[in-house]
Amino acid sequence: MPHPHSDEDIRMTNRRDFLAAAVATPLAGGAESAAEPAAPPPSRILREALPLNLETPLPRLGATTATADHFVRSHFPAPSVDPATWRLRVEGAVQKPLELTLADLAKLPTSTRRITLECAGNSRVYLTPKVRGVNWSHGAVSTAEWSGVALGAVLDLAIPTGNAVEVVLEGADSGVVLDEPRSPGPISYARSIPLAKARRPECLLASRMNSEPLSVQHGAPLRALVGGWYGMASVKWLTRIIVVDRPFDGFWQTMDYSQFDRVAGVPTLAPITAMRVKSVITSPVDGQRWSDGVIRGVAWAGEHAVAHVDVSLDGGANWIRATLAGPSRPLEWVEWSASVKPPRGAIRLMARAVDAAGQSQPLTRDPDRRTYQINHVIPVDVVVE
Ligand SMILES: Nc1nc2c(c(=O)[nH]1)N[C@H]1C(S)=C(S)[C@@H](COP(=O)(O)O)O[C@H]1N2
Ligand SMILES: [Mo]
């Protein structure tokens, strides 16, 4: 069976990626009609062109995010991968090391899952004082339908040995990290997850997104999807799976994407894992004149469902229960709304979600989380006429 990506597809997608990035800047408006007459106009906010970092605008948070609206987070320029010569190697603590082609993977059963990905640095612009790193507003989060084979099915073919504890996922992209602490020369993007998580059904090796072949910016021809975890674990441009018999200490889970855990009060660095419960108010927006009394937003809680969302009109003194748009499920966000009768004048709106495990969004920032996992309540100030 021919693979959906020809070389031409990859080049085309690269060109589209470039144009999407270009038209996302206000100065370059007007280019979209010439490039892609049928596609909806690109809406994303350009945070960085090389490597490509694009943010989903607030009004597009909710429901399934169209691929043209889905945020993009890349640490290095997208690698050029030829699907014809591409291989996925599975090695390390396994009985049968493997080298799989896309045709080999296509023979395995596939499934489709709706998964919310949030970058661990989402909402970073709201940290005070200002910190280093991409200054995302609330839009480094999106929800897509991802299709592919279960990571567990591929591990079953390779047969991890009895002492295996983690699975390292490595991408084809690499480069030098220039911020301090610098990397020791070029390093590839790699991240590990526990073997038990890797065998769960929400861990996919995805080749399709929203019923279309994966685009280059989202990791073509194959990426990992680690449902319920912050986006850093969902390695794009996947080329190698290494089963390991001791915890992996790579750059992207020690220097980067780590938090301080306390062991008897002593801070110790630990990799960031599952997404924490969070809600975002999508309407009204900060600084807006507001009249209809309807507050809307989205909420998600990683491996848990959202139990409920409360809103406050008085800076957190009193809370009113919001209505979820449908049943909340683990791994994906849920839309919510509340109709309230606000007093006139300047008021401070807040939303706070609680997950099915009883965890509540904090009201203040925990510095042990460094510059990641920003899920404390961030108020929205509006004027009611
Ligand atoms: N190979 C590779 N995979 C990667 C990254 C990367 O830079 N290189 N970025 C990670 C991060 S930090 C996030 S948040 C998600 C974003 O996925 P998306 O670009 O499809 O939205 O990809 C993850 N996978
Ligand atoms: Mo991320």
Short mmCIF file of C-alpha atoms and ligand atoms in Angstrom, two decimals:
data_model
loop_
_atom_site.label_atom_id
_atom_site.label_comp_id
_atom_site.label_asym_id
_atom_site.label_seq_id
_atom_site.Cartn_x
_atom_site.Cartn_y
_atom_site.Cartn_z
CA MET A 1 0.00 0.00 0.00
CA PRO A 2 1.59 3.35 -0.93
CA HIS A 3 2.10 5.66 2.01
CA PRO A 4 0.03 8.87 1.88
CA HIS A 5 3.15 11.04 2.13
CA SER A 6 5.11 11.37 -1.07
CA ASP A 7 8.21 13.57 -1.03
CA GLU A 8 6.11 16.16 -2.79
CA ASP A 9 3.54 16.11 0.04
CA ILE A 10 6.26 16.81 2.57
CA ARG A 11 7.64 19.72 0.56
CA MET A 12 4.12 21.08 0.03
CA THR A 13 3.37 20.85 3.72
CA ASN A 14 6.59 22.60 4.51
CA ARG A 15 5.64 25.41 2.18
CA ARG A 16 2.20 25.61 3.81
CA ASP A 17 3.77 25.63 7.26
CA PHE A 18 5.97 28.50 6.20
CA LEU A 19 3.07 30.45 4.72
CA ALA A 20 0.86 29.77 7.74
CA ALA A 21 3.59 31.21 9.92
CA ALA A 22 4.03 34.20 7.63
CA VAL A 23 0.35 35.14 7.47
CA ALA A 24 -0.04 34.77 11.23
CA THR A 25 1.92 38.01 11.61
CA PRO A 26 -0.29 41.07 11.08
CA LEU A 27 2.27 42.66 8.72
CA ALA A 28 2.06 39.80 6.22
CA GLY A 29 -1.74 39.75 5.86
CA GLY A 30 -3.31 38.95 2.50
CA ALA A 31 -1.01 36.09 1.46
CA GLU A 32 -3.48 33.34 2.41
CA SER A 33 -5.82 33.70 -0.57
CA ALA A 34 -3.00 33.15 -3.05
CA ALA A 35 -1.64 30.11 -1.21
CA GLU A 36 -4.63 27.99 -0.20
CA PRO A 37 -7.96 29.19 -1.56
CA ALA A 38 -9.97 26.30 -0.05
CA ALA A 39 -8.47 26.28 3.46
CA PRO A 40 -9.86 28.52 6.22
CA PRO A 41 -7.61 31.52 6.84
CA PRO A 42 -4.84 30.66 9.28
CA SER A 43 -5.63 32.08 12.67
CA ARG A 44 -2.70 31.21 14.84
CA ILE A 45 -0.51 33.69 16.67
CA LEU A 46 3.15 33.51 15.63
CA ARG A 47 5.37 33.22 18.71
CA GLU A 48 8.52 32.16 16.86
CA ALA A 49 9.18 31.42 13.16
CA LEU A 50 12.29 29.20 13.44
CA PRO A 51 11.75 26.90 15.22
CA LEU A 52 8.04 27.21 14.51
CA ASN A 53 5.92 28.09 17.55
CA LEU A 54 2.28 28.97 16.96
CA GLU A 55 -0.46 29.67 19.50
CA THR A 56 -4.21 28.97 19.19
CA PRO A 57 -6.20 32.20 19.71
CA LEU A 58 -8.56 32.29 22.72
CA PRO A 59 -11.85 32.24 20.70
CA ARG A 60 -10.76 28.93 19.07
CA LEU A 61 -10.36 27.06 22.38
CA GLY A 62 -13.22 24.53 22.67
CA ALA A 63 -14.61 21.61 20.63
CA THR A 64 -12.13 19.82 18.33
CA THR A 65 -9.40 22.17 17.17
CA ALA A 66 -9.05 22.36 13.38
CA THR A 67 -5.55 21.41 12.29
CA ALA A 68 -5.04 24.95 10.94
CA ASP A 69 -5.78 26.31 14.45
CA HIS A 70 -3.86 23.72 16.56
CA PHE A 71 -0.90 25.17 18.48
CA VAL A 72 2.62 24.13 17.44
CA ARG A 73 5.57 23.78 19.83
CA SER A 74 8.99 22.91 18.42
CA HIS A 75 12.43 23.25 19.97
CA PHE A 76 14.36 22.79 16.73
CA PRO A 77 13.53 23.35 13.06
CA ALA A 78 11.38 20.51 11.69
CA PRO A 79 13.65 17.75 10.33
CA SER A 80 13.19 16.69 6.72
CA VAL A 81 12.10 13.07 6.90
CA ASP A 82 11.77 10.92 3.75
CA PRO A 83 8.87 8.51 4.41
CA ALA A 84 10.35 5.98 1.95
CA THR A 85 13.58 5.53 3.92
CA TRP A 86 12.08 6.35 7.36
CA ARG A 87 12.38 3.58 9.94
CA LEU A 88 11.23 3.23 13.52
CA ARG A 89 13.83 1.40 15.60
CA VAL A 90 12.76 -0.31 18.82
CA GLU A 91 15.75 -1.31 20.92
CA GLY A 92 17.34 -1.45 24.37
CA ALA A 93 15.91 -3.75 27.04
CA VAL A 94 13.89 -5.87 24.59
CA GLN A 95 14.08 -9.49 23.50
CA LYS A 96 13.52 -8.68 19.81
CA PRO A 97 14.94 -5.36 18.57
CA LEU A 98 12.88 -4.13 15.62
CA GLU A 99 13.20 -1.87 12.63
CA LEU A 100 9.74 -1.03 11.27
CA THR A 101 8.71 0.70 8.05
CA LEU A 102 5.49 2.67 7.68
CA ALA A 103 4.07 -0.34 5.78
CA ASP A 104 4.88 -2.60 8.76
CA LEU A 105 3.04 -0.24 11.10
CA ALA A 106 0.07 -0.02 8.73
CA LYS A 107 -0.54 -3.76 9.27
CA LEU A 108 -1.26 -3.22 12.99
CA PRO A 109 -4.75 -2.30 14.27
CA THR A 110 -5.39 1.43 14.55
CA SER A 111 -7.57 3.50 16.84
CA THR A 112 -8.66 7.14 16.97
CA ARG A 113 -8.72 9.19 20.17
CA ARG A 114 -9.65 12.76 21.01
CA ILE A 115 -6.75 14.09 23.06
CA THR A 116 -6.08 17.51 24.57
CA LEU A 117 -2.41 18.51 24.41
CA GLU A 118 -1.25 21.36 26.60
CA CYS A 119 2.32 22.63 26.53
CA ALA A 120 3.78 22.66 30.05
CA GLY A 121 4.70 26.32 29.43
CA ASN A 122 1.15 27.38 28.53
CA SER A 123 0.01 30.67 30.19
CA ARG A 124 3.64 31.61 30.93
CA VAL A 125 3.01 35.26 30.02
CA TYR A 126 1.00 35.56 33.26
CA LEU A 127 3.96 34.70 35.51
CA THR A 128 5.38 37.60 37.51
CA PRO A 129 8.18 38.52 37.42
CA LYS A 130 8.65 37.77 33.70
CA VAL A 131 10.53 34.55 32.95
CA ARG A 132 12.51 33.14 30.05
CA GLY A 133 10.89 30.79 27.53
CA VAL A 134 8.17 31.20 24.91
CA ASN A 135 5.71 33.70 26.43
CA TRP A 136 2.51 31.84 25.69
CA SER A 137 -0.85 33.30 26.59
CA HIS A 138 -3.55 30.63 27.28
CA GLY A 139 -3.45 29.15 23.76
CA ALA A 140 -0.66 26.54 23.89
CA VAL A 141 -3.45 23.98 24.29
CA SER A 142 -5.59 22.28 21.63
CA THR A 143 -7.66 19.12 21.13
CA ALA A 144 -7.43 16.93 18.02
CA GLU A 145 -8.51 13.45 16.89
CA TRP A 146 -5.32 11.42 16.65
CA SER A 147 -5.19 8.07 14.80
CA GLY A 148 -2.53 5.42 14.91
CA VAL A 149 -1.37 2.17 16.43
CA ALA A 150 -1.08 1.59 20.18
CA LEU A 151 2.46 2.10 21.48
CA GLY A 152 1.78 -1.00 23.61
CA ALA A 153 1.22 -3.12 20.48
CA VAL A 154 4.66 -2.19 19.15
CA LEU A 155 6.25 -2.88 22.55
CA ASP A 156 4.53 -6.30 22.57
CA LEU A 157 6.29 -7.14 19.28
CA ALA A 158 9.68 -6.21 20.75
CA ILE A 159 8.99 -7.89 24.14
CA PRO A 160 10.51 -5.71 26.90
CA THR A 161 12.73 -7.66 29.30
CA GLY A 162 11.67 -8.20 32.93
CA ASN A 163 13.85 -5.37 34.26
CA ALA A 164 12.49 -2.69 31.86
CA VAL A 165 11.11 0.40 33.63
CA GLU A 166 10.77 3.21 31.06
CA VAL A 167 10.39 3.85 27.35
CA VAL A 168 12.45 6.65 25.76
CA LEU A 169 10.87 8.28 22.70
CA GLU A 170 13.36 10.00 20.38
CA GLY A 171 12.63 12.38 17.51
CA ALA A 172 14.60 12.99 14.32
CA ASP A 173 15.08 16.69 15.18
CA SER A 174 18.22 17.91 16.92
CA GLY A 175 20.26 21.02 17.61
CA VAL A 176 22.24 22.98 20.16
CA VAL A 177 20.35 24.50 23.09
CA LEU A 178 21.76 28.03 23.30
CA ASP A 179 20.13 29.17 26.55
CA GLU A 180 21.98 28.37 29.77
CA PRO A 181 22.42 25.60 30.80
CA ARG A 182 23.61 24.89 27.26
CA SER A 183 23.54 21.42 25.78
CA PRO A 184 26.85 19.61 25.21
CA GLY A 185 26.74 20.11 21.43
CA PRO A 186 23.76 19.06 19.29
CA ILE A 187 21.22 16.90 21.10
CA SER A 188 18.07 15.23 19.82
CA TYR A 189 14.62 15.75 21.30
CA ALA A 190 13.90 12.74 23.55
CA ARG A 191 11.58 12.09 26.46
CA SER A 192 10.76 9.02 28.58
CA ILE A 193 7.55 7.67 30.06
CA PRO A 194 7.09 4.76 32.50
CA LEU A 195 6.55 1.37 30.82
CA ALA A 196 3.15 1.06 32.56
CA LYS A 197 1.99 4.37 31.02
CA ALA A 198 3.38 3.37 27.60
CA ARG A 199 1.12 0.28 27.64
CA ARG A 200 -2.04 2.29 28.30
CA PRO A 201 -4.49 2.75 25.40
CA GLU A 202 -4.08 6.57 25.38
CA CYS A 203 -0.47 6.16 24.21
CA LEU A 204 -0.50 6.11 20.41
CA LEU A 205 1.96 6.19 17.56
CA ALA A 206 -0.09 8.54 15.39
CA SER A 207 0.20 8.97 11.62
CA ARG A 208 -3.07 10.90 11.20
CA MET A 209 -4.56 14.01 12.81
CA ASN A 210 -8.18 15.07 12.33
CA SER A 211 -8.66 12.40 9.59
CA GLU A 212 -5.71 13.64 7.49
CA PRO A 213 -2.10 12.52 7.20
CA LEU A 214 0.04 14.19 9.85
CA SER A 215 1.58 17.48 8.68
CA VAL A 216 5.30 18.19 9.02
CA GLN A 217 4.77 20.73 11.81
CA HIS A 218 2.90 18.13 13.91
CA GLY A 219 5.52 15.39 13.44
CA ALA A 220 5.14 13.57 10.08
CA PRO A 221 5.36 10.77 9.30
CA LEU A 222 4.86 9.42 12.85
CA ARG A 223 4.62 10.93 16.33
CA ALA A 224 3.88 9.71 19.81
CA LEU A 225 0.73 10.81 21.62
CA VAL A 226 0.89 10.43 25.40
CA GLY A 227 -2.69 11.24 26.37
CA GLY A 228 -3.14 12.93 29.75
CA TRP A 229 0.46 14.20 29.98
CA TYR A 230 1.79 17.64 29.13
CA GLY A 231 2.71 17.94 25.45
CA MET A 232 6.47 17.49 25.91
CA ALA A 233 6.03 13.68 26.13
CA SER A 234 4.24 13.44 22.77
CA VAL A 235 7.44 13.22 20.72
CA LYS A 236 7.11 14.31 17.08
CA TRP A 237 9.13 12.96 14.10
CA LEU A 238 9.58 9.73 16.08
CA THR A 239 12.44 7.52 14.86
CA ARG A 240 13.56 5.54 17.91
CA ILE A 241 12.02 3.84 20.93
CA ILE A 242 14.55 2.77 23.54
CA VAL A 243 13.34 0.56 26.37
CA VAL A 244 15.52 1.24 29.43
CA ASP A 245 16.16 -0.56 32.72
CA ARG A 246 16.79 2.61 34.77
CA PRO A 247 15.09 6.02 34.80
CA PHE A 248 16.19 8.21 31.88
CA ASP A 249 17.84 11.56 32.77
CA GLY A 250 17.84 13.30 29.37
CA PHE A 251 18.00 17.07 28.92
CA TRP A 252 14.25 17.45 28.29
CA GLN A 253 13.29 16.02 31.67
CA THR A 254 16.08 17.39 33.89
CA MET A 255 17.33 20.78 32.63
CA ASP A 256 14.03 21.39 30.87
CA TYR A 257 10.47 20.25 31.67
CA SER A 258 11.22 19.37 35.30
CA GLN A 259 9.84 20.56 38.62
CA PHE A 260 11.03 20.55 42.22
CA ASP A 261 9.63 17.75 44.34
CA ARG A 262 10.28 17.83 48.08
CA VAL A 263 11.87 14.80 49.70
CA ALA A 264 11.63 15.41 53.46
CA GLY A 265 11.70 19.12 52.64
CA VAL A 266 14.74 18.90 50.36
CA PRO A 267 14.05 20.02 46.77
CA THR A 268 14.85 17.37 44.16
CA LEU A 269 14.32 17.74 40.41
CA ALA A 270 11.71 15.41 38.90
CA PRO A 271 10.36 15.18 35.34
CA ILE A 272 6.99 16.84 34.65
CA THR A 273 4.30 14.25 33.91
CA ALA A 274 0.47 14.49 33.82
CA MET A 275 -1.47 17.68 33.07
CA ARG A 276 -2.93 19.37 36.13
CA VAL A 277 -6.53 20.49 36.44
CA LYS A 278 -7.08 23.84 34.72
CA SER A 279 -9.82 26.08 33.39
CA VAL A 280 -9.52 29.07 31.08
CA ILE A 281 -12.12 31.82 30.56
CA THR A 282 -12.44 32.30 26.79
CA SER A 283 -15.17 34.98 26.95
CA PRO A 284 -15.36 37.77 28.02
CA VAL A 285 -11.70 38.73 27.54
CA ASP A 286 -9.56 40.84 29.83
CA GLY A 287 -10.27 44.57 29.51
CA GLN A 288 -13.57 44.03 27.66
CA ARG A 289 -16.82 45.97 28.23
CA TRP A 290 -19.24 43.18 29.11
CA SER A 291 -23.03 43.18 29.11
CA ASP A 292 -24.66 39.75 28.50
CA GLY A 293 -23.57 38.12 31.78
CA VAL A 294 -22.40 34.93 30.04
CA ILE A 295 -18.99 33.55 30.98
CA ARG A 296 -17.59 30.80 28.76
CA GLY A 297 -14.51 28.66 28.90
CA VAL A 298 -12.83 25.27 28.70
CA ALA A 299 -11.45 22.99 31.40
CA TRP A 300 -9.33 19.83 31.42
CA ALA A 301 -7.58 17.65 33.98
CA GLY A 302 -5.09 15.32 32.24
CA GLU A 303 -5.71 11.70 33.22
CA HIS A 304 -8.86 12.66 35.15
CA ALA A 305 -12.27 14.01 34.21
CA VAL A 306 -13.31 17.49 35.32
CA ALA A 307 -15.76 17.23 38.25
CA HIS A 308 -16.96 20.84 38.18
CA VAL A 309 -16.04 24.45 37.40
CA ASP A 310 -16.96 27.42 39.60
CA VAL A 311 -16.85 31.10 38.67
CA SER A 312 -16.47 34.17 40.86
CA LEU A 313 -17.47 37.79 40.10
CA ASP A 314 -15.85 39.28 43.18
CA GLY A 315 -12.22 38.23 43.01
CA GLY A 316 -12.76 34.88 44.73
CA ALA A 317 -14.98 35.75 47.73
CA ASN A 318 -18.05 33.88 46.37
CA TRP A 319 -18.25 31.06 43.84
CA ILE A 320 -21.09 30.06 41.46
CA ARG A 321 -21.30 26.61 39.82
CA ALA A 322 -20.87 26.68 36.02
CA THR A 323 -22.60 24.23 33.63
CA LEU A 324 -20.49 21.71 31.69
CA ALA A 325 -21.50 21.45 28.01
CA GLY A 326 -21.55 17.63 28.28
CA PRO A 327 -20.04 14.82 30.33
CA SER A 328 -16.35 15.40 31.04
CA ARG A 329 -13.99 12.57 30.14
CA PRO A 330 -10.33 12.05 31.03
CA LEU A 331 -7.75 13.11 28.39
CA GLU A 332 -9.90 15.81 26.76
CA TRP A 333 -11.20 19.24 27.61
CA VAL A 334 -14.83 20.11 28.23
CA GLU A 335 -16.55 23.41 27.44
CA TRP A 336 -18.45 25.18 30.23
CA SER A 337 -20.54 28.31 30.70
CA ALA A 338 -22.27 30.30 33.44
CA SER A 339 -25.03 32.92 33.17
CA VAL A 340 -24.69 35.47 35.93
CA LYS A 341 -26.10 38.88 36.93
CA PRO A 342 -23.00 40.99 37.39
CA PRO A 343 -23.05 44.30 39.26
CA ARG A 344 -22.18 47.42 37.24
CA GLY A 345 -18.67 48.73 37.19
CA ALA A 346 -15.23 47.12 37.14
CA ILE A 347 -15.29 43.49 38.26
CA ARG A 348 -12.79 40.67 38.50
CA LEU A 349 -13.85 37.30 37.03
CA MET A 350 -12.26 34.01 38.04
CA ALA A 351 -12.85 30.37 37.10
CA ARG A 352 -11.67 27.40 39.12
CA ALA A 353 -11.95 23.73 38.11
CA VAL A 354 -11.88 20.67 40.37
CA ASP A 355 -11.05 17.23 38.93
CA ALA A 356 -12.59 13.82 39.65
CA ALA A 357 -9.64 13.02 41.96
CA GLY A 358 -10.55 16.04 44.12
CA GLN A 359 -7.64 18.24 43.00
CA SER A 360 -8.56 21.90 42.72
CA GLN A 361 -6.88 24.65 40.70
CA PRO A 362 -4.70 26.61 43.12
CA LEU A 363 -5.30 30.33 43.67
CA THR A 364 -1.60 31.12 43.93
CA ARG A 365 1.53 30.11 42.05
CA ASP A 366 3.75 27.34 43.42
CA PRO A 367 7.43 28.26 42.69
CA ASP A 368 8.43 24.56 42.84
CA ARG A 369 6.90 24.26 39.39
CA ARG A 370 9.62 26.53 37.92
CA THR A 371 8.27 28.03 34.68
CA TYR A 372 5.90 25.15 33.84
CA GLN A 373 2.47 23.76 34.82
CA ILE A 374 0.86 27.17 35.16
CA ASN A 375 -2.61 26.20 36.36
CA HIS A 376 -3.30 28.70 39.13
CA VAL A 377 -6.41 30.87 38.69
CA ILE A 378 -5.70 33.87 36.45
CA PRO A 379 -8.35 36.61 36.77
CA VAL A 380 -10.07 38.43 33.91
CA ASP A 381 -10.91 42.10 34.58
CA VAL A 382 -13.97 43.49 32.76
CA VAL A 383 -16.25 46.52 32.94
CA VAL A 384 -20.01 45.90 33.18
CA GLU A 385 -22.15 48.59 31.60
N1 LIG B 1 10.61 15.76 18.25
C1 LIG B 1 9.98 16.69 18.99
N2 LIG B 1 8.82 16.37 19.59
C2 LIG B 1 8.16 17.29 20.32
C3 LIG B 1 8.68 18.59 20.51
C4 LIG B 1 9.91 18.92 19.87
O1 LIG B 1 10.42 20.03 19.96
N3 LIG B 1 10.53 17.94 19.11
N4 LIG B 1 7.99 19.48 21.31
C5 LIG B 1 7.13 18.86 22.33
C6 LIG B 1 6.31 19.82 23.05
S1 LIG B 1 7.11 20.71 24.26
C7 LIG B 1 4.95 19.92 22.85
S2 LIG B 1 4.01 20.93 23.82
C8 LIG B 1 4.28 19.15 21.78
C9 LIG B 1 3.47 20.05 20.87
O2 LIG B 1 2.87 19.30 19.84
P1 LIG B 1 2.27 20.06 18.58
O3 LIG B 1 3.35 20.92 17.99
O4 LIG B 1 1.76 19.03 17.64
O5 LIG B 1 1.13 20.92 19.11
O6 LIG B 1 5.21 18.43 20.99
C10 LIG B 1 6.23 17.80 21.73
N5 LIG B 1 7.00 16.92 20.87
MO MO B 2 5.58 21.85 25.46
#
